[in-house]
Amino acid sequence: MRTFADVHKALQAYYPSETTRHRYGLDHMYRLLEHLGNPHQNLTVVHVAGTSGKTSTAYYTAALLQGAGKRVGLTISPHVDEVNERVQIDLSPMPEAKFAARFAIFLKLVASSGVMPNYFELFLAFALWEFAAQQVDYAVVEVGIGGLLDSSNVFDDPRKVCIITDIGYDHMNVLGSTLPEIAAQKTGIIQLHNPVFCYRQEPAVTTAIEHQAATKQADLHTLTRVPAMAMLPTLPLFQQRNFGLALTAVRYIAERDQLRMPEGRHLETVARTYIPARMETHTIDGKTVILDAAHNPQKFEALLASLHAQYGDTPVAALVRLGPHLDGRRAAGSAKQLVHGVQHVIVTSLPSDEGVDAAGYESFEVIADARSAFTALLKRPEPILVVAGSFYVLNHIRPLVRGRTATTA
């Protein structure tokens, strides 16, 4: 293998199918890691779970540890542009040729293991294997789905640091239909004596976190507000929250492991870490175009609050995709979040028209083709244009944005 095209061709055997997509557990992962020499046991891990803010918090955690002078591995899911984003060293995805060459070696090991991992298991194992080979000082690992039975929940080192971001309704077909059920799954990453960092959330979530922490005799650190040092004007509101959580966790690690934390201007530089598709801002034909992976009511609410804080009452038009990953009730909930802050909405797909009607839009249109929808968005008179709703729509739109961008913020 030499190119990403070669990698994607090899990956076809691991794409989700009727026989693999519902597998949810740790047996395959443990067997594969054992065949690989248990690379995860040689890593000092920061494990990030939650519903909103996982990826951003993982990026900030890695950036802060790198700013403290350490070599850091970062694995996130899903990737935005290319698969090498799932295997980063010091916030740099592996170069194409190196990624392809190492992945070819890795696939031979997988083939000899007798284990047929799914797509997520494959990339997670590859990341851990590569991090161990490159002898990173810390590995920041983002959970895929949930936590308790997620393939990443293989770390039993008491030194593992757990970060639990804001929890909401997420993957209800797998994790449960109530917040206590979902929170119990996500807090399942907490193992014996782990230090744990989270914000105080609604009672059902906080209770679940406290219960799991007590059961595992964990060292729970609950933040009641965003730390003042994280309230940087360069950050959107929701990113201040994510940065503050990461900063608190890494300050603990720095004290424990005798690291020198970045401060002052260095800290502000870390806060400007590029995180793809998280209020990613571009300028096209004099208009501000914002790309964001928000796709549920909780994330839309955070996005709109940040837009209002940064741009005030400046008119906004949005291109969104609300399905088919959402049921009708949750699609309607997402739509309702947009009503109060967006003047016009272009929808690329929906489970049904009912979700939009229930939201009471006065100005909306449905354009099934994402490219055509983006062209229509650029013709809108509003000065702020937002593209959100899932990585599916962003994967279609981002190449179009990059082809027309004048500047990137």
mmCIF file of C-alpha atoms in Angstrom:
data_model
loop_
_atom_site.group_PDB
_atom_site.id
_atom_site.type_symbol
_atom_site.label_atom_id
_atom_site.label_comp_id
_atom_site.label_asym_id
_atom_site.label_seq_id
_atom_site.Cartn_x
_atom_site.Cartn_y
_atom_site.Cartn_z
ATOM 1 C CA MET A 1 0.000 0.000 0.000
ATOM 2 C CA ARG A 2 1.191 3.473 -0.895
ATOM 3 C CA THR A 3 -1.850 5.725 -0.958
ATOM 4 C CA PHE A 4 -5.134 6.356 0.837
ATOM 5 C CA ALA A 5 -6.843 4.877 -2.206
ATOM 6 C CA ASP A 6 -5.027 1.610 -1.488
ATOM 7 C CA VAL A 7 -6.118 1.834 2.158
ATOM 8 C CA HIS A 8 -9.757 2.393 1.264
ATOM 9 C CA LYS A 9 -9.709 -0.548 -1.109
ATOM 10 C CA ALA A 10 -8.428 -2.791 1.680
ATOM 11 C CA LEU A 11 -11.003 -1.361 4.078
ATOM 12 C CA GLN A 12 -13.940 -2.584 2.024
ATOM 13 C CA ALA A 13 -13.820 -5.910 3.844
ATOM 14 C CA TYR A 14 -14.386 -4.089 7.148
ATOM 15 C CA TYR A 15 -17.239 -1.791 6.178
ATOM 16 C CA PRO A 16 -20.399 -2.271 8.273
ATOM 17 C CA SER A 17 -22.765 -4.941 7.017
ATOM 18 C CA GLU A 18 -25.822 -6.754 8.288
ATOM 19 C CA THR A 19 -23.496 -9.171 10.091
ATOM 20 C CA THR A 20 -21.196 -6.597 11.713
ATOM 21 C CA ARG A 21 -23.023 -3.348 12.391
ATOM 22 C CA HIS A 22 -24.829 -4.534 15.518
ATOM 23 C CA ARG A 23 -21.800 -6.042 17.230
ATOM 24 C CA TYR A 24 -21.203 -4.172 20.448
ATOM 25 C CA GLY A 25 -18.793 -5.573 23.008
ATOM 26 C CA LEU A 26 -15.164 -6.102 23.950
ATOM 27 C CA ASP A 27 -14.413 -9.741 23.121
ATOM 28 C CA HIS A 28 -13.056 -9.092 19.627
ATOM 29 C CA MET A 29 -10.971 -6.168 20.822
ATOM 30 C CA TYR A 30 -9.325 -8.067 23.667
ATOM 31 C CA ARG A 31 -8.476 -10.996 21.381
ATOM 32 C CA LEU A 32 -7.030 -8.728 18.714
ATOM 33 C CA LEU A 33 -4.985 -6.685 21.174
ATOM 34 C CA GLU A 34 -3.582 -9.844 22.735
ATOM 35 C CA HIS A 35 -2.442 -11.014 19.296
ATOM 36 C CA LEU A 36 -0.786 -7.608 18.794
ATOM 37 C CA GLY A 37 1.122 -7.927 22.064
ATOM 38 C CA ASN A 38 -1.310 -5.891 24.190
ATOM 39 C CA PRO A 39 0.013 -2.475 23.104
ATOM 40 C CA HIS A 40 -2.672 -0.730 25.175
ATOM 41 C CA GLN A 41 -0.993 -1.913 28.365
ATOM 42 C CA ASN A 42 2.076 0.176 27.544
ATOM 43 C CA LEU A 43 0.165 3.449 27.219
ATOM 44 C CA THR A 44 -0.690 6.184 29.709
ATOM 45 C CA VAL A 45 -4.230 7.015 28.639
ATOM 46 C CA VAL A 46 -6.687 9.868 28.843
ATOM 47 C CA HIS A 47 -10.096 8.379 27.988
ATOM 48 C CA VAL A 48 -12.827 10.750 26.768
ATOM 49 C CA ALA A 49 -16.535 9.822 26.772
ATOM 50 C CA GLY A 50 -19.797 11.763 26.611
ATOM 51 C CA THR A 51 -22.355 12.991 24.093
ATOM 52 C CA SER A 52 -21.317 16.539 23.205
ATOM 53 C CA GLY A 53 -17.776 17.829 23.005
ATOM 54 C CA LYS A 54 -15.850 14.538 23.037
ATOM 55 C CA THR A 55 -13.730 15.241 19.978
ATOM 56 C CA SER A 56 -12.989 18.867 20.858
ATOM 57 C CA THR A 57 -12.088 17.927 24.435
ATOM 58 C CA ALA A 58 -9.819 15.169 23.139
ATOM 59 C CA TYR A 59 -8.055 17.603 20.794
ATOM 60 C CA TYR A 60 -7.574 20.171 23.556
ATOM 61 C CA THR A 61 -6.287 17.518 25.950
ATOM 62 C CA ALA A 62 -3.729 16.345 23.410
ATOM 63 C CA ALA A 63 -2.702 19.922 22.631
ATOM 64 C CA LEU A 64 -2.231 20.780 26.304
ATOM 65 C CA LEU A 65 -0.125 17.676 26.920
ATOM 66 C CA GLN A 66 1.941 18.487 23.859
ATOM 67 C CA GLY A 67 2.287 22.042 25.151
ATOM 68 C CA ALA A 68 3.663 20.534 28.356
ATOM 69 C CA GLY A 69 6.486 19.063 26.289
ATOM 70 C CA LYS A 70 5.180 15.521 25.864
ATOM 71 C CA ARG A 71 4.775 13.269 22.846
ATOM 72 C CA VAL A 72 1.074 12.587 22.461
ATOM 73 C CA GLY A 73 -0.994 10.136 20.469
ATOM 74 C CA LEU A 74 -4.588 11.089 19.612
ATOM 75 C CA THR A 75 -7.276 8.854 18.160
ATOM 76 C CA ILE A 76 -10.737 10.263 17.364
ATOM 77 C CA SER A 77 -13.897 8.965 15.743
ATOM 78 C CA PRO A 78 -15.293 9.634 13.247
ATOM 79 C CA HIS A 79 -12.704 11.278 11.042
ATOM 80 C CA VAL A 80 -13.717 14.285 8.947
ATOM 81 C CA ASP A 81 -11.569 14.306 5.823
ATOM 82 C CA GLU A 82 -9.358 11.216 5.834
ATOM 83 C CA VAL A 83 -8.744 8.080 7.884
ATOM 84 C CA ASN A 84 -5.293 9.181 9.076
ATOM 85 C CA GLU A 85 -7.024 11.642 11.432
ATOM 86 C CA ARG A 86 -7.679 8.569 13.599
ATOM 87 C CA VAL A 87 -3.929 8.131 14.194
ATOM 88 C CA GLN A 88 -2.281 11.415 15.149
ATOM 89 C CA ILE A 89 1.068 12.083 16.773
ATOM 90 C CA ASP A 90 1.389 15.532 18.321
ATOM 91 C CA LEU A 91 -1.809 16.597 16.526
ATOM 92 C CA SER A 92 -0.414 15.643 13.121
ATOM 93 C CA PRO A 93 -2.188 12.855 11.238
ATOM 94 C CA MET A 94 0.247 10.271 9.897
ATOM 95 C CA PRO A 95 1.508 11.203 6.402
ATOM 96 C CA GLU A 96 -0.174 9.293 3.589
ATOM 97 C CA ALA A 97 2.759 7.113 2.527
ATOM 98 C CA LYS A 98 3.716 6.197 6.093
ATOM 99 C CA PHE A 99 0.115 5.543 7.055
ATOM 100 C CA ALA A 100 -0.405 3.237 4.086
ATOM 101 C CA ALA A 101 2.836 1.340 4.686
ATOM 102 C CA ARG A 102 2.193 0.823 8.393
ATOM 103 C CA PHE A 103 -1.434 -0.087 7.785
ATOM 104 C CA ALA A 104 -0.363 -2.782 5.317
ATOM 105 C CA ILE A 105 1.875 -4.360 7.971
ATOM 106 C CA PHE A 106 -0.906 -4.068 10.522
ATOM 107 C CA LEU A 107 -3.468 -5.764 8.277
ATOM 108 C CA LYS A 108 -1.173 -8.761 7.895
ATOM 109 C CA LEU A 109 -1.076 -9.074 11.676
ATOM 110 C CA VAL A 110 -4.852 -8.821 11.825
ATOM 111 C CA ALA A 111 -5.212 -11.490 9.157
ATOM 112 C CA SER A 112 -3.078 -13.875 11.198
ATOM 113 C CA SER A 113 -5.053 -13.235 14.388
ATOM 114 C CA GLY A 114 -8.170 -15.188 13.505
ATOM 115 C CA VAL A 115 -10.211 -12.127 14.561
ATOM 116 C CA MET A 116 -12.443 -10.213 12.152
ATOM 117 C CA PRO A 117 -12.744 -6.765 13.719
ATOM 118 C CA ASN A 118 -15.301 -4.213 12.658
ATOM 119 C CA TYR A 119 -14.296 -0.848 11.187
ATOM 120 C CA PHE A 120 -13.985 0.982 14.506
ATOM 121 C CA GLU A 121 -12.151 -1.867 16.229
ATOM 122 C CA LEU A 122 -9.701 -2.066 13.341
ATOM 123 C CA PHE A 123 -8.722 1.598 13.467
ATOM 124 C CA LEU A 124 -8.640 1.773 17.232
ATOM 125 C CA ALA A 125 -6.335 -1.237 17.428
ATOM 126 C CA PHE A 126 -4.165 0.266 14.688
ATOM 127 C CA ALA A 127 -3.905 3.539 16.609
ATOM 128 C CA LEU A 128 -2.959 1.828 19.877
ATOM 129 C CA TRP A 129 -0.450 -0.408 18.080
ATOM 130 C CA GLU A 130 1.125 2.622 16.404
ATOM 131 C CA PHE A 131 1.179 4.704 19.599
ATOM 132 C CA ALA A 132 3.004 1.916 21.411
ATOM 133 C CA ALA A 133 5.478 1.554 18.547
ATOM 134 C CA GLN A 134 6.176 5.294 18.561
ATOM 135 C CA GLN A 135 6.479 5.322 22.363
ATOM 136 C CA VAL A 136 4.157 8.235 22.990
ATOM 137 C CA ASP A 137 4.129 9.647 26.507
ATOM 138 C CA TYR A 138 0.328 9.868 26.566
ATOM 139 C CA ALA A 139 -2.492 8.498 24.419
ATOM 140 C CA VAL A 140 -5.749 10.455 24.236
ATOM 141 C CA VAL A 141 -8.526 8.074 23.232
ATOM 142 C CA GLU A 142 -12.032 9.154 22.245
ATOM 143 C CA VAL A 143 -14.834 6.670 22.869
ATOM 144 C CA GLY A 144 -16.745 5.477 19.822
ATOM 145 C CA ILE A 145 -20.227 4.710 21.199
ATOM 146 C CA GLY A 146 -21.197 4.819 24.856
ATOM 147 C CA GLY A 147 -18.369 3.611 27.050
ATOM 148 C CA LEU A 148 -19.072 0.481 29.076
ATOM 149 C CA LEU A 149 -19.104 -1.861 26.089
ATOM 150 C CA ASP A 150 -17.248 0.393 23.678
ATOM 151 C CA SER A 151 -14.214 -1.169 22.012
ATOM 152 C CA SER A 152 -12.005 1.469 23.635
ATOM 153 C CA ASN A 153 -12.884 0.336 27.172
ATOM 154 C CA VAL A 154 -9.870 -1.955 27.488
ATOM 155 C CA PHE A 155 -7.696 0.154 29.796
ATOM 156 C CA ASP A 156 -7.569 -1.010 33.434
ATOM 157 C CA ASP A 157 -4.608 1.077 34.601
ATOM 158 C CA PRO A 158 -5.616 3.083 37.714
ATOM 159 C CA ARG A 159 -3.545 5.971 36.315
ATOM 160 C CA LYS A 160 -5.921 6.310 33.377
ATOM 161 C CA VAL A 161 -7.632 9.710 33.471
ATOM 162 C CA CYS A 162 -11.327 9.755 32.511
ATOM 163 C CA ILE A 163 -13.010 12.825 31.064
ATOM 164 C CA ILE A 164 -16.815 12.741 30.835
ATOM 165 C CA THR A 165 -18.215 15.511 28.641
ATOM 166 C CA ASP A 166 -21.844 16.631 28.589
ATOM 167 C CA ILE A 167 -24.253 13.689 28.318
ATOM 168 C CA GLY A 168 -27.534 13.740 26.416
ATOM 169 C CA TYR A 169 -29.700 11.490 24.259
ATOM 170 C CA ASP A 170 -27.352 9.612 21.966
ATOM 171 C CA HIS A 171 -27.404 6.255 20.112
ATOM 172 C CA MET A 172 -30.600 5.316 21.909
ATOM 173 C CA ASN A 173 -30.967 2.091 19.904
ATOM 174 C CA VAL A 174 -27.799 0.844 21.611
ATOM 175 C CA LEU A 175 -27.389 2.764 24.870
ATOM 176 C CA GLY A 176 -30.935 2.977 26.170
ATOM 177 C CA SER A 177 -33.950 5.257 25.977
ATOM 178 C CA THR A 178 -33.473 7.248 29.199
ATOM 179 C CA LEU A 179 -30.730 9.583 30.430
ATOM 180 C CA PRO A 180 -29.855 7.339 33.408
ATOM 181 C CA GLU A 181 -29.405 4.367 31.048
ATOM 182 C CA ILE A 182 -27.289 6.377 28.612
ATOM 183 C CA ALA A 183 -25.218 7.939 31.387
ATOM 184 C CA ALA A 184 -24.598 4.514 32.936
ATOM 185 C CA GLN A 185 -23.153 3.333 29.632
ATOM 186 C CA LYS A 186 -20.967 6.394 29.107
ATOM 187 C CA THR A 187 -19.607 6.379 32.654
ATOM 188 C CA GLY A 188 -18.655 2.741 32.176
ATOM 189 C CA ILE A 189 -15.163 3.868 31.156
ATOM 190 C CA ILE A 190 -14.442 4.667 34.816
ATOM 191 C CA GLN A 191 -12.270 1.882 36.202
ATOM 192 C CA LEU A 192 -10.856 1.210 39.656
ATOM 193 C CA HIS A 193 -9.226 4.303 41.246
ATOM 194 C CA ASN A 194 -9.292 6.373 38.037
ATOM 195 C CA PRO A 195 -9.292 10.169 38.381
ATOM 196 C CA VAL A 196 -12.471 11.447 36.683
ATOM 197 C CA PHE A 197 -13.299 14.938 35.412
ATOM 198 C CA CYS A 198 -16.728 16.246 34.424
ATOM 199 C CA TYR A 199 -19.091 19.190 34.738
ATOM 200 C CA ARG A 200 -22.069 19.077 37.061
ATOM 201 C CA GLN A 201 -24.996 18.268 34.820
ATOM 202 C CA GLU A 202 -28.675 17.560 35.315
ATOM 203 C CA PRO A 203 -29.396 15.337 38.321
ATOM 204 C CA ALA A 204 -29.945 12.073 36.410
ATOM 205 C CA VAL A 205 -26.533 12.384 34.737
ATOM 206 C CA THR A 206 -24.663 13.611 37.803
ATOM 207 C CA THR A 207 -26.132 10.785 39.881
ATOM 208 C CA ALA A 208 -24.969 8.207 37.338
ATOM 209 C CA ILE A 209 -21.450 9.639 37.310
ATOM 210 C CA GLU A 210 -21.277 9.763 41.098
ATOM 211 C CA HIS A 211 -22.587 6.200 41.391
ATOM 212 C CA GLN A 212 -20.018 4.777 38.977
ATOM 213 C CA ALA A 213 -17.218 6.766 40.595
ATOM 214 C CA ALA A 214 -18.191 5.495 44.038
ATOM 215 C CA THR A 215 -18.474 1.913 42.794
ATOM 216 C CA LYS A 216 -14.981 2.091 41.318
ATOM 217 C CA GLN A 217 -13.510 4.101 44.221
ATOM 218 C CA ALA A 218 -12.580 6.722 41.669
ATOM 219 C CA ASP A 219 -11.259 10.204 42.382
ATOM 220 C CA LEU A 220 -14.126 12.363 41.070
ATOM 221 C CA HIS A 221 -13.550 16.021 40.175
ATOM 222 C CA THR A 222 -16.817 17.808 39.341
ATOM 223 C CA LEU A 223 -16.679 21.308 37.876
ATOM 224 C CA THR A 224 -19.610 23.599 38.633
ATOM 225 C CA ARG A 225 -18.670 26.177 35.993
ATOM 226 C CA VAL A 226 -16.199 26.862 33.207
ATOM 227 C CA PRO A 227 -12.803 27.813 34.686
ATOM 228 C CA ALA A 228 -12.059 31.522 34.281
ATOM 229 C CA MET A 229 -8.761 30.762 32.552
ATOM 230 C CA ALA A 230 -10.701 28.982 29.761
ATOM 231 C CA MET A 231 -13.015 31.915 29.020
ATOM 232 C CA LEU A 232 -10.926 33.155 26.126
ATOM 233 C CA PRO A 233 -12.653 35.498 23.661
ATOM 234 C CA THR A 234 -11.106 33.590 20.761
ATOM 235 C CA LEU A 235 -13.164 30.513 21.670
ATOM 236 C CA PRO A 236 -16.885 29.912 21.024
ATOM 237 C CA LEU A 237 -18.882 29.374 24.209
ATOM 238 C CA PHE A 238 -19.146 25.620 23.808
ATOM 239 C CA GLN A 239 -15.432 25.384 23.133
ATOM 240 C CA GLN A 240 -14.674 27.378 26.276
ATOM 241 C CA ARG A 241 -16.564 24.658 28.123
ATOM 242 C CA ASN A 242 -14.638 21.875 26.394
ATOM 243 C CA PHE A 243 -11.284 23.628 26.782
ATOM 244 C CA GLY A 244 -11.970 24.245 30.462
ATOM 245 C CA LEU A 245 -12.655 20.584 31.105
ATOM 246 C CA ALA A 246 -9.523 19.499 29.252
ATOM 247 C CA LEU A 247 -7.454 22.147 31.010
ATOM 248 C CA THR A 248 -8.605 21.003 34.451
ATOM 249 C CA ALA A 249 -7.789 17.371 33.675
ATOM 250 C CA VAL A 250 -4.353 18.168 32.261
ATOM 251 C CA ARG A 251 -3.507 20.404 35.208
ATOM 252 C CA TYR A 252 -4.139 17.381 37.405
ATOM 253 C CA ILE A 253 -1.885 15.235 35.185
ATOM 254 C CA ALA A 254 0.810 17.926 35.226
ATOM 255 C CA GLU A 255 0.843 18.005 39.004
ATOM 256 C CA ARG A 256 0.801 14.216 39.277
ATOM 257 C CA ASP A 257 3.478 13.612 36.651
ATOM 258 C CA GLN A 258 5.527 16.762 37.308
ATOM 259 C CA LEU A 259 4.932 18.405 33.941
ATOM 260 C CA ARG A 260 5.274 22.079 33.137
ATOM 261 C CA MET A 261 1.924 23.425 31.969
ATOM 262 C CA PRO A 262 1.678 25.988 29.163
ATOM 263 C CA GLU A 263 0.687 29.388 30.521
ATOM 264 C CA GLY A 264 -0.110 32.871 29.248
ATOM 265 C CA ARG A 265 0.261 33.343 25.510
ATOM 266 C CA HIS A 266 1.321 29.734 25.117
ATOM 267 C CA LEU A 267 -1.974 28.665 26.647
ATOM 268 C CA GLU A 268 -3.890 30.928 24.259
ATOM 269 C CA THR A 269 -2.003 29.354 21.359
ATOM 270 C CA VAL A 270 -3.055 25.912 22.556
ATOM 271 C CA ALA A 271 -6.657 27.119 22.777
ATOM 272 C CA ARG A 272 -6.528 27.974 19.067
ATOM 273 C CA THR A 273 -5.840 24.344 18.183
ATOM 274 C CA TYR A 274 -7.468 23.553 14.859
ATOM 275 C CA ILE A 275 -10.398 21.178 15.319
ATOM 276 C CA PRO A 276 -12.071 20.300 12.021
ATOM 277 C CA ALA A 277 -15.836 20.768 11.722
ATOM 278 C CA ARG A 278 -16.279 22.398 15.133
ATOM 279 C CA MET A 279 -17.491 25.922 14.369
ATOM 280 C CA GLU A 280 -14.875 25.930 11.621
ATOM 281 C CA THR A 281 -15.076 29.367 10.027
ATOM 282 C CA HIS A 282 -14.391 30.390 6.428
ATOM 283 C CA THR A 283 -15.042 33.441 4.255
ATOM 284 C CA ILE A 284 -16.642 32.993 0.833
ATOM 285 C CA ASP A 285 -17.613 35.974 -1.325
ATOM 286 C CA GLY A 286 -17.547 38.214 1.732
ATOM 287 C CA LYS A 287 -19.846 35.986 3.787
ATOM 288 C CA THR A 288 -18.978 34.012 6.903
ATOM 289 C CA VAL A 289 -19.465 30.279 6.349
ATOM 290 C CA ILE A 290 -19.402 28.099 9.459
ATOM 291 C CA LEU A 291 -19.109 24.297 9.378
ATOM 292 C CA ASP A 292 -20.132 22.400 12.494
ATOM 293 C CA ALA A 293 -20.850 18.753 13.249
ATOM 294 C CA ALA A 294 -23.866 19.557 15.477
ATOM 295 C CA HIS A 295 -26.555 16.941 14.825
ATOM 296 C CA ASN A 296 -28.801 16.695 17.882
ATOM 297 C CA PRO A 297 -30.812 19.183 19.993
ATOM 298 C CA GLN A 298 -28.099 19.509 22.645
ATOM 299 C CA LYS A 299 -25.415 20.299 20.069
ATOM 300 C CA PHE A 300 -27.624 22.666 18.072
ATOM 301 C CA GLU A 301 -28.411 24.581 21.258
ATOM 302 C CA ALA A 302 -24.700 24.937 22.041
ATOM 303 C CA LEU A 303 -23.932 26.017 18.477
ATOM 304 C CA LEU A 304 -26.669 28.663 18.441
ATOM 305 C CA ALA A 305 -25.600 30.041 21.811
ATOM 306 C CA SER A 306 -22.045 30.402 20.515
ATOM 307 C CA LEU A 307 -23.242 32.021 17.276
ATOM 308 C CA HIS A 308 -25.286 34.549 19.240
ATOM 309 C CA ALA A 309 -22.387 35.304 21.583
ATOM 310 C CA GLN A 310 -20.001 35.866 18.673
ATOM 311 C CA TYR A 311 -22.262 37.507 16.069
ATOM 312 C CA GLY A 312 -25.153 38.929 18.093
ATOM 313 C CA ASP A 313 -28.381 39.294 16.118
ATOM 314 C CA THR A 314 -26.732 39.104 12.696
ATOM 315 C CA PRO A 315 -29.091 37.132 10.405
ATOM 316 C CA VAL A 316 -28.198 33.469 9.868
ATOM 317 C CA ALA A 317 -29.161 30.926 7.222
ATOM 318 C CA ALA A 318 -28.451 27.255 7.795
ATOM 319 C CA LEU A 319 -28.057 24.121 5.731
ATOM 320 C CA VAL A 320 -28.789 21.067 7.860
ATOM 321 C CA ARG A 321 -29.344 17.347 7.629
ATOM 322 C CA LEU A 322 -31.665 16.060 10.342
ATOM 323 C CA GLY A 323 -32.016 12.414 9.310
ATOM 324 C CA PRO A 324 -32.222 9.550 8.723
ATOM 325 C CA HIS A 325 -30.068 8.936 11.825
ATOM 326 C CA LEU A 326 -32.671 10.733 13.973
ATOM 327 C CA ASP A 327 -36.164 9.487 14.667
ATOM 328 C CA GLY A 328 -39.034 11.908 13.985
ATOM 329 C CA ARG A 329 -39.227 13.148 17.584
ATOM 330 C CA ARG A 330 -35.506 13.935 17.825
ATOM 331 C CA ALA A 331 -35.484 15.491 14.337
ATOM 332 C CA ALA A 332 -38.290 17.788 15.419
ATOM 333 C CA GLY A 333 -36.340 18.614 18.577
ATOM 334 C CA SER A 334 -33.274 19.523 16.549
ATOM 335 C CA ALA A 335 -35.366 21.625 14.214
ATOM 336 C CA LYS A 336 -36.978 23.488 17.106
ATOM 337 C CA GLN A 337 -33.538 24.461 18.411
ATOM 338 C CA LEU A 338 -32.885 26.229 15.107
ATOM 339 C CA VAL A 339 -36.135 28.190 14.998
ATOM 340 C CA HIS A 340 -35.060 30.762 17.559
ATOM 341 C CA GLY A 341 -31.739 31.636 15.962
ATOM 342 C CA VAL A 342 -31.929 31.059 12.210
ATOM 343 C CA GLN A 343 -33.823 33.117 9.637
ATOM 344 C CA HIS A 344 -33.835 30.505 6.863
ATOM 345 C CA VAL A 345 -33.223 26.750 6.849
ATOM 346 C CA ILE A 346 -32.343 24.500 3.923
ATOM 347 C CA VAL A 347 -32.849 20.824 4.723
ATOM 348 C CA THR A 348 -31.056 18.145 2.728
ATOM 349 C CA SER A 349 -33.025 15.154 4.063
ATOM 350 C CA LEU A 350 -35.555 14.276 6.757
ATOM 351 C CA PRO A 351 -37.241 11.130 8.097
ATOM 352 C CA SER A 352 -40.523 12.905 7.344
ATOM 353 C CA ASP A 353 -41.861 16.395 6.697
ATOM 354 C CA GLU A 354 -43.565 16.304 10.078
ATOM 355 C CA GLY A 355 -40.394 17.299 11.927
ATOM 356 C CA VAL A 356 -40.108 20.593 10.034
ATOM 357 C CA ASP A 357 -43.818 21.440 10.240
ATOM 358 C CA ALA A 358 -43.845 20.861 13.984
ATOM 359 C CA ALA A 359 -41.020 23.315 14.384
ATOM 360 C CA GLY A 360 -43.074 26.129 12.863
ATOM 361 C CA TYR A 361 -40.575 27.441 10.325
ATOM 362 C CA GLU A 362 -41.652 30.433 8.314
ATOM 363 C CA SER A 363 -38.757 30.187 5.878
ATOM 364 C CA PHE A 364 -37.395 26.814 4.868
ATOM 365 C CA GLU A 365 -36.880 24.641 1.835
ATOM 366 C CA VAL A 366 -35.931 21.036 1.186
ATOM 367 C CA ILE A 367 -33.191 20.304 -1.369
ATOM 368 C CA ALA A 368 -32.230 16.639 -1.415
ATOM 369 C CA ASP A 369 -28.858 17.006 -3.152
ATOM 370 C CA ALA A 370 -26.198 18.371 -0.775
ATOM 371 C CA ARG A 371 -24.238 20.188 -3.488
ATOM 372 C CA SER A 372 -27.356 21.886 -4.838
ATOM 373 C CA ALA A 373 -28.361 22.775 -1.292
ATOM 374 C CA PHE A 374 -24.983 24.420 -0.677
ATOM 375 C CA THR A 375 -25.268 26.419 -3.903
ATOM 376 C CA ALA A 376 -28.658 27.646 -2.728
ATOM 377 C CA LEU A 377 -27.219 28.535 0.675
ATOM 378 C CA LEU A 378 -24.509 30.717 -0.885
ATOM 379 C CA LYS A 379 -27.213 32.674 -2.715
ATOM 380 C CA ARG A 380 -28.996 33.591 0.505
ATOM 381 C CA PRO A 381 -28.861 37.254 1.638
ATOM 382 C CA GLU A 382 -27.942 36.420 5.261
ATOM 383 C CA PRO A 383 -24.293 37.308 6.057
ATOM 384 C CA ILE A 384 -23.779 34.247 8.317
ATOM 385 C CA LEU A 385 -24.184 30.842 6.661
ATOM 386 C CA VAL A 386 -24.051 27.665 8.745
ATOM 387 C CA VAL A 387 -23.666 24.062 7.543
ATOM 388 C CA ALA A 388 -24.466 21.481 10.214
ATOM 389 C CA GLY A 389 -26.306 18.264 10.878
ATOM 390 C CA SER A 390 -23.812 15.372 10.626
ATOM 391 C CA PHE A 391 -20.494 14.373 9.154
ATOM 392 C CA TYR A 392 -22.425 12.998 6.182
ATOM 393 C CA VAL A 393 -23.388 16.446 4.964
ATOM 394 C CA LEU A 394 -20.038 17.964 5.982
ATOM 395 C CA ASN A 395 -18.151 15.393 3.932
ATOM 396 C CA HIS A 396 -20.069 16.609 0.892
ATOM 397 C CA ILE A 397 -19.730 20.310 1.649
ATOM 398 C CA ARG A 398 -16.185 20.682 2.972
ATOM 399 C CA PRO A 399 -14.513 20.053 -0.421
ATOM 400 C CA LEU A 400 -16.777 22.718 -1.949
ATOM 401 C CA VAL A 401 -15.878 25.170 0.816
ATOM 402 C CA ARG A 402 -12.162 24.569 0.454
ATOM 403 C CA GLY A 403 -12.440 25.212 -3.259
ATOM 404 C CA ARG A 404 -13.999 28.652 -2.701
ATOM 405 C CA THR A 405 -12.545 29.825 0.597
ATOM 406 C CA ALA A 406 -10.883 33.246 0.697
ATOM 407 C CA THR A 407 -9.727 33.022 4.299
ATOM 408 C CA THR A 408 -10.045 30.534 7.123
ATOM 409 C CA ALA A 409 -10.445 31.450 10.773
#
